[in-house]
Amino acid sequence: MFQLSAQEKHTISGYIEDIESGERMIQANVFDLNSETGAVTNTFGFFSLTLPEGRVKLSASYVGYQTKFYEFNLTSDTLMNLELSSSVELGTIEIIADSVKRIEEETQMSVVDVPIAQIKKIPALLGEVDVLKALQLLPGVQSGGEGQSGLYVRGGSPDQNLILLDGVPVYNSSHLFGFFSVFNADAIKDVKLIKGGFPARYGGRLSSVIDINMKDGDKNDFHGNASIGVISSKFTIEGPIIKDKTTFLFSARRTYIDILARPFIQQGFSDAGTKGNVGYYFYDLNGKISHRISDKDRVFFSIYNGKDKFYYEEEDEEEDFFDKNETDLNWGNTIIATRWNHLWNPKLFSNATLTYSRYGLGTFGGFESRAQGETSKSSLEYTSGIQDFGFKYDFDYIPSSNHFVKVGANAIYHKFIPGSFDLFSTDSSSDFVLDTTIGQRNEFAIEYSVYAEDDYAVTDDLKINYGLHFSGFAVGDAHYASIQPRISARYLLPGNLAIKASYSEMQQNIHLLAFDGIGLPTDLWLPTTTRVKPQYSRQVALGLAKTVRREYEVSLEFYYKTMDNVIAYKEGAGLFQLNDWQDRVTQGKGLAYGMEFFVQKKVGRLTGWVGYTLAWADRTFDDLNGGETYPFKYDRRHDISVVASYDLTEKIRLSGSWVYGTGNAVTLSSTEYFAGYTATGFGLYGGPAVSYNKNKNNFRMNDFHRLDVGIDFIKKKEGYTRKWSIGAYNAYNRKNPFFLFYDEEFRNNNGQVTSETVLKQASLFPVIPYVTWSIDF
Amino acid sequence: MSKEQRMKYLIAIIVLVFGMMACDGGLTTTLKVDPPEFEDLMVIDAYVDNLFDERYMRVGRTFSSLDRESRRETLVDSATVRFIKDGTELFQFEDIGINSGPANFYSNEDMELEAGSEYTLEVTHPKYGVVTATQTYPAPVELKIVEFVENGGVDIDGEEVSRIKIEITDPGQEDNYYTLGLVRIDEFGNPTPIYIWSFDPLVEEDGNYDELLLPDVGFNGNTYQIELLLGRWDGQFLKQDGFMVFKRVTEDFYRYNTTLRTAIEAEDFVGFTEPALVHSNWDRGLGCFLLSNVDIYPIEE
């Protein structure tokens, strides 16, 4: 007995990797079957497990991989890398009951990990695999308008989501006005969504954290993937630069409708007697290099660059006459992260990150004219955006198998460009020159945070994750600081049913001025100021979780979230007004509460999930709706999603998703009046008819539902795998509401024309088939 | 033909059928839904200032979006309109009938408005009851026309323009709102608004795009200069037959106009913008009652 209690302990630490690619696994599990203690890997695949000296029977496991066992005598601190191989044969995934991390064992709640392989199986609009749209299919997460990639999490708005790509905030996650997201699934390793019970290491947004990690690159062999789809083509290649030391990944995606249509467009201009071109494209480039300096040090360099561009140019030239018109609208993100992992000792791991993130919007309109020897030129250029430089340093300290401590600090230097116009005009006939800039000056701010959290196994049944997140924001003369408590707890009831609870407070120091429902590039990030206060939320959640029949993760959660200082445009204010943006916004309160039910199956021939959400969300602003509380636009009472994919054979995979949601709340009136009977005080002049929109979001659109289906034909050949994906978005051609409007309908009754005003619904997407060809090599 | 090949052909046919369905019927469909209930309310527009004893106002009503006929007769008769100060009726507006153009009530009362005093307009109607709005008459503010340049070069669109530079000395310690307009008396003797614009960040267009709105946010208590632009064609007439109309207006009027502009723009971009509620200062009605302090300034080069 004395010997047991005095038994010396040693630490096993290292990384869990995919045996083929060397890709390190996030949230993989290490478990000692003898002592029944375990650990999970962090974001970099690192684990640390302290065990008593003696015989150890270690299992390493990860969903979709074969569990691997290691048996040895532990006599000293041991550094070892564990390698897992994916399950090749259908339906043969080995699951050891006590080795795979189960949902009921995790302290954290309101978290969903969606395997990227599962995301790739979901049928998508025009076959374009979309990470954010896959997240919309989870309970508690709603889409905006039809086809949009914006996320509304637990009654929050899209700006309240902290979207991280390799730890760097992404400010505009959409292409083509929100119909596609910027994340190329081929370059992504892991996606995690946190809706509540936020651990102390996260901060800066109220409603969710979407943590996306890019692949590191295959350390053993060169691999790649290429695909040709309806709207874009993609290419990804990864491999070793120096075997076992340095890897790279490069991925590119571009739409090509502009290239295909160019000859026809140019011919069209030519037929009209001019020269010109018009087009639109977007592209994404992802790159990553990782280098192992030693067993204890590793560095990563990741870069993302993406851009949307719409352009129009036309030239009309005749004998003594020349006209040229140019219009250009472009927007995009650039993200750079440099990270350094260092293992100080078997129990202390650190990661230092230098980040750069930029989102910018630019528009240019130019006109040039030459006639009778005189030239005039004019141009208007608008720019807005945000630019960040950041540094963070995070430590993982695992003193024993009962504690997992994380501490760290983060600082970001923000530059906000709220929108300015450059005007230029010259006219040789009058010697007139205008060259000026109008708009708002750039704002600069420093945001910083310090956090500490501990995942503490109090007993076998009770685990808590508690921590504090301290954040500060300095802008001009204003400084805002807050201490945000975070706590999650899990108690294991008999029958392996876990009851979980969490409380978290979050502060958001930057705000997005945006139109509801559609992701426009003109959406503008702006800082907290002396007048515009930080947003703040308090969220409590309670839930049950259990793994059923070893394959089905089942959870039921209730949440209640209050939000202070949420931001909205004042009535009458608009985006392109040039007065101070602070005069155009108002702040108020938000409330969201509801219940989420989720069943997920991650392994086997049939994978997917079923989710149901019952929710309420509203807003109250002194300056809006007469100060009365009104439903949030995405106050969706019922939301159901069913996602499934089934491997019919090794060569054929069927997939489908069905979603149902209560109709969005919109402002709609049947009452109109003539307004604006004013001119200059010299009489009354007729005004336009306007709607009397007494109550905001007073009307419900029709319910939304849609079925997407797909089938993959997979053929494995020597050295590569070829896949044809065929499917249909909105397979049963449901006309889902996009917006409502009144219209006049005319009828001819035996020569007598009568008209009737009716309410009409515009739908955006009918059934849209897609076909994609891809190869993995 | 193998099983797999047969399946491929089947899928191709399904895709083709889906594609044909996608082309059928377009994107718009008529909904059979009950719209929100129609609200029958009085709509009252009344603008009273120090410049004219002849005052017109409009007492109208709302109409249903589904009933096109009802929008043709939106004026309301049989109303009693009282102009009140400190609970005492100063005068009544006279009903001049529904066939008199946009206005259907009129008064020609010689009255001196007192800066800083509150005035109430009360409209009583057998169907709609009593509807009131109250405004404080603002004190005058000085405006100086610094410069008028008839040949002002071209603007960014290459259009020839005239330019006017003005200077306002804003009283401090209070929120002030102004409107700026140019009016030309046409050959028939009628006042006609001239379209003006400005690149000044504080200047906004009003609901009818006839006047410019100017809140003093950004120059409260200071002197502020603004450049206004107008078409060169209008500029050449301005010296002979035109003048600047400068009004000090109320916050209610400013909000009414900015929300009206947003509402109009929202209806132009239906589906992409949120519909706006147009501000009103009537307690149980719509429209705007404004008391404004007006000055006119001749334009000289």
Short mmCIF file of N, CA and C in Angstrom, two decimals, chain B residues 146-219:
data_model
loop_
_atom_site.label_atom_id
_atom_site.label_comp_id
_atom_site.label_asym_id
_atom_site.label_seq_id
_atom_site.Cartn_x
_atom_site.Cartn_y
_atom_site.Cartn_z
N VAL B 146 -20.73 83.14 -48.74
CA VAL B 146 -19.33 83.58 -48.86
C VAL B 146 -18.97 83.83 -50.30
N GLU B 147 -19.46 82.97 -51.17
CA GLU B 147 -18.99 83.05 -52.55
C GLU B 147 -19.96 82.34 -53.48
N PHE B 148 -20.19 82.91 -54.63
CA PHE B 148 -20.94 82.21 -55.67
C PHE B 148 -20.11 82.26 -56.95
N VAL B 149 -19.81 81.14 -57.50
CA VAL B 149 -19.03 81.08 -58.74
C VAL B 149 -19.90 80.42 -59.80
N GLU B 150 -20.30 81.24 -60.75
CA GLU B 150 -21.22 80.70 -61.75
C GLU B 150 -20.51 79.65 -62.62
N ASN B 151 -19.28 79.97 -63.02
CA ASN B 151 -18.51 78.99 -63.79
C ASN B 151 -17.61 78.21 -62.83
N GLY B 152 -18.13 77.15 -62.32
CA GLY B 152 -17.41 76.39 -61.28
C GLY B 152 -16.70 75.17 -61.80
N GLY B 153 -16.41 75.12 -63.10
CA GLY B 153 -15.70 73.97 -63.67
C GLY B 153 -16.62 72.77 -63.81
N VAL B 154 -16.04 71.58 -63.70
CA VAL B 154 -16.83 70.36 -63.85
C VAL B 154 -16.76 69.54 -62.56
N ASP B 155 -17.78 68.75 -62.36
CA ASP B 155 -17.72 67.87 -61.19
C ASP B 155 -17.17 66.51 -61.62
N ILE B 156 -17.25 65.53 -60.75
CA ILE B 156 -16.60 64.25 -61.06
C ILE B 156 -17.25 63.50 -62.22
N ASP B 157 -18.48 63.88 -62.54
CA ASP B 157 -19.12 63.24 -63.69
C ASP B 157 -18.83 63.99 -64.99
N GLY B 158 -18.03 65.04 -64.89
CA GLY B 158 -17.73 65.81 -66.08
C GLY B 158 -18.78 66.84 -66.41
N GLU B 159 -19.75 67.05 -65.50
CA GLU B 159 -20.80 68.03 -65.74
C GLU B 159 -20.33 69.42 -65.33
N GLU B 160 -20.71 70.42 -66.10
CA GLU B 160 -20.36 71.79 -65.72
C GLU B 160 -21.25 72.23 -64.57
N VAL B 161 -20.63 72.87 -63.59
CA VAL B 161 -21.38 73.24 -62.39
C VAL B 161 -21.13 74.69 -62.00
N SER B 162 -22.04 75.19 -61.17
CA SER B 162 -21.82 76.43 -60.43
C SER B 162 -21.62 76.04 -58.98
N ARG B 163 -20.93 76.92 -58.25
CA ARG B 163 -20.63 76.59 -56.85
C ARG B 163 -21.01 77.74 -55.93
N ILE B 164 -21.52 77.35 -54.77
CA ILE B 164 -21.85 78.36 -53.76
C ILE B 164 -21.19 77.93 -52.46
N LYS B 165 -20.50 78.85 -51.84
CA LYS B 165 -19.91 78.54 -50.53
C LYS B 165 -20.67 79.34 -49.48
N ILE B 166 -21.13 78.66 -48.46
CA ILE B 166 -21.88 79.34 -47.39
C ILE B 166 -21.20 79.10 -46.05
N GLU B 167 -21.59 79.93 -45.09
CA GLU B 167 -21.01 79.80 -43.75
C GLU B 167 -22.13 79.93 -42.73
N ILE B 168 -22.18 78.98 -41.82
CA ILE B 168 -23.21 78.98 -40.77
C ILE B 168 -22.53 79.16 -39.42
N THR B 169 -23.08 80.04 -38.61
CA THR B 169 -22.58 80.18 -37.23
C THR B 169 -23.58 79.48 -36.33
N ASP B 170 -23.17 78.33 -35.86
CA ASP B 170 -24.10 77.46 -35.14
C ASP B 170 -24.11 77.79 -33.65
N PRO B 171 -25.31 77.93 -33.07
CA PRO B 171 -25.35 78.14 -31.61
C PRO B 171 -24.95 76.85 -30.89
N GLY B 172 -24.19 76.99 -29.82
CA GLY B 172 -23.72 75.81 -29.08
C GLY B 172 -24.73 75.33 -28.06
N GLN B 173 -24.39 74.27 -27.35
CA GLN B 173 -25.17 73.73 -26.24
C GLN B 173 -26.54 73.18 -26.65
N GLU B 174 -26.75 72.97 -27.92
CA GLU B 174 -28.02 72.39 -28.35
C GLU B 174 -27.83 71.73 -29.70
N ASP B 175 -28.67 70.74 -29.96
CA ASP B 175 -28.63 70.09 -31.27
C ASP B 175 -29.45 70.91 -32.26
N ASN B 176 -28.83 71.28 -33.34
CA ASN B 176 -29.53 72.09 -34.34
C ASN B 176 -29.59 71.36 -35.67
N TYR B 177 -30.64 71.67 -36.39
CA TYR B 177 -30.86 71.03 -37.69
C TYR B 177 -31.25 72.12 -38.70
N TYR B 178 -30.68 72.02 -39.87
CA TYR B 178 -30.92 73.03 -40.89
C TYR B 178 -31.31 72.37 -42.21
N THR B 179 -31.96 73.16 -43.04
CA THR B 179 -32.11 72.74 -44.44
C THR B 179 -31.61 73.86 -45.34
N LEU B 180 -31.09 73.45 -46.48
CA LEU B 180 -30.57 74.40 -47.45
C LEU B 180 -31.24 74.11 -48.79
N GLY B 181 -31.78 75.13 -49.38
CA GLY B 181 -32.41 74.93 -50.69
C GLY B 181 -32.21 76.14 -51.57
N LEU B 182 -32.30 75.93 -52.86
CA LEU B 182 -32.26 77.03 -53.80
C LEU B 182 -33.58 77.03 -54.56
N VAL B 183 -34.13 78.24 -54.72
CA VAL B 183 -35.42 78.35 -55.41
C VAL B 183 -35.28 79.39 -56.50
N ARG B 184 -35.90 79.08 -57.60
CA ARG B 184 -35.92 80.03 -58.71
C ARG B 184 -37.38 80.36 -59.00
N ILE B 185 -37.68 81.62 -59.23
CA ILE B 185 -39.04 81.99 -59.64
C ILE B 185 -39.10 81.87 -61.16
N ASP B 186 -39.94 80.98 -61.62
CA ASP B 186 -39.95 80.74 -63.07
C ASP B 186 -40.74 81.82 -63.82
N GLU B 187 -40.82 81.65 -65.11
CA GLU B 187 -41.43 82.69 -65.95
C GLU B 187 -42.90 82.91 -65.64
N PHE B 188 -43.53 81.95 -64.98
CA PHE B 188 -44.94 82.12 -64.60
C PHE B 188 -45.08 82.63 -63.17
N GLY B 189 -43.95 82.94 -62.56
CA GLY B 189 -43.99 83.48 -61.19
C GLY B 189 -44.06 82.42 -60.12
N ASN B 190 -43.87 81.16 -60.50
CA ASN B 190 -43.95 80.08 -59.52
C ASN B 190 -42.57 79.74 -58.97
N PRO B 191 -42.50 79.50 -57.67
CA PRO B 191 -41.21 79.08 -57.11
C PRO B 191 -40.90 77.64 -57.50
N THR B 192 -39.69 77.41 -57.99
CA THR B 192 -39.29 76.07 -58.42
C THR B 192 -37.99 75.70 -57.73
N PRO B 193 -37.97 74.57 -57.04
CA PRO B 193 -36.71 74.19 -56.39
C PRO B 193 -35.64 73.82 -57.41
N ILE B 194 -34.41 74.18 -57.12
CA ILE B 194 -33.26 73.84 -57.96
C ILE B 194 -32.50 72.72 -57.28
N TYR B 195 -32.15 71.73 -58.05
CA TYR B 195 -31.43 70.59 -57.46
C TYR B 195 -30.01 71.00 -57.11
N ILE B 196 -29.65 70.78 -55.86
CA ILE B 196 -28.28 71.07 -55.42
C ILE B 196 -27.70 69.85 -54.73
N TRP B 197 -26.39 69.80 -54.70
CA TRP B 197 -25.74 68.70 -54.00
C TRP B 197 -24.43 69.19 -53.39
N SER B 198 -23.85 68.35 -52.57
CA SER B 198 -22.62 68.73 -51.89
C SER B 198 -21.81 67.47 -51.59
N PHE B 199 -20.50 67.62 -51.59
CA PHE B 199 -19.64 66.49 -51.19
C PHE B 199 -19.25 66.60 -49.72
N ASP B 200 -19.81 67.58 -49.04
CA ASP B 200 -19.51 67.71 -47.62
C ASP B 200 -20.06 66.50 -46.88
N PRO B 201 -19.25 65.87 -46.02
CA PRO B 201 -19.72 64.64 -45.37
C PRO B 201 -20.91 64.82 -44.44
N LEU B 202 -21.15 66.03 -43.98
CA LEU B 202 -22.26 66.21 -43.04
C LEU B 202 -23.59 66.46 -43.74
N VAL B 203 -23.53 66.77 -45.00
CA VAL B 203 -24.75 67.15 -45.72
C VAL B 203 -25.48 65.90 -46.21
N GLU B 204 -26.79 65.88 -46.01
CA GLU B 204 -27.61 64.76 -46.48
C GLU B 204 -28.73 65.29 -47.36
N GLU B 205 -29.22 64.42 -48.22
CA GLU B 205 -30.36 64.82 -49.03
C GLU B 205 -31.65 64.56 -48.27
N ASP B 206 -32.66 65.36 -48.55
CA ASP B 206 -33.92 65.15 -47.83
C ASP B 206 -34.75 64.07 -48.54
N GLY B 207 -35.92 63.82 -47.99
CA GLY B 207 -36.75 62.75 -48.51
C GLY B 207 -37.16 62.94 -49.95
N ASN B 208 -37.30 64.20 -50.36
CA ASN B 208 -37.72 64.47 -51.74
C ASN B 208 -36.56 64.84 -52.65
N TYR B 209 -35.35 64.86 -52.09
CA TYR B 209 -34.16 65.23 -52.84
C TYR B 209 -34.25 66.66 -53.38
N ASP B 210 -35.02 67.51 -52.70
CA ASP B 210 -35.15 68.91 -53.11
C ASP B 210 -34.25 69.83 -52.29
N GLU B 211 -34.10 69.49 -51.03
CA GLU B 211 -33.31 70.31 -50.12
C GLU B 211 -32.18 69.45 -49.56
N LEU B 212 -31.24 70.14 -48.97
CA LEU B 212 -30.18 69.42 -48.27
C LEU B 212 -30.40 69.57 -46.77
N LEU B 213 -30.17 68.48 -46.06
CA LEU B 213 -30.32 68.49 -44.61
C LEU B 213 -28.95 68.62 -43.98
N LEU B 214 -28.90 69.32 -42.89
CA LEU B 214 -27.61 69.54 -42.25
C LEU B 214 -27.77 69.51 -40.73
N PRO B 215 -27.44 68.40 -40.09
CA PRO B 215 -27.40 68.41 -38.63
C PRO B 215 -26.08 69.03 -38.17
N ASP B 216 -26.07 69.60 -37.00
CA ASP B 216 -24.84 70.29 -36.57
C ASP B 216 -23.86 69.34 -35.87
N VAL B 217 -24.12 68.05 -35.96
CA VAL B 217 -23.18 67.09 -35.38
C VAL B 217 -21.84 67.27 -36.12
N GLY B 218 -20.81 67.53 -35.38
CA GLY B 218 -19.51 67.73 -36.03
C GLY B 218 -19.08 69.18 -36.02
N PHE B 219 -20.03 70.13 -35.88
CA PHE B 219 -19.60 71.54 -35.80
C PHE B 219 -20.44 72.31 -34.77
#
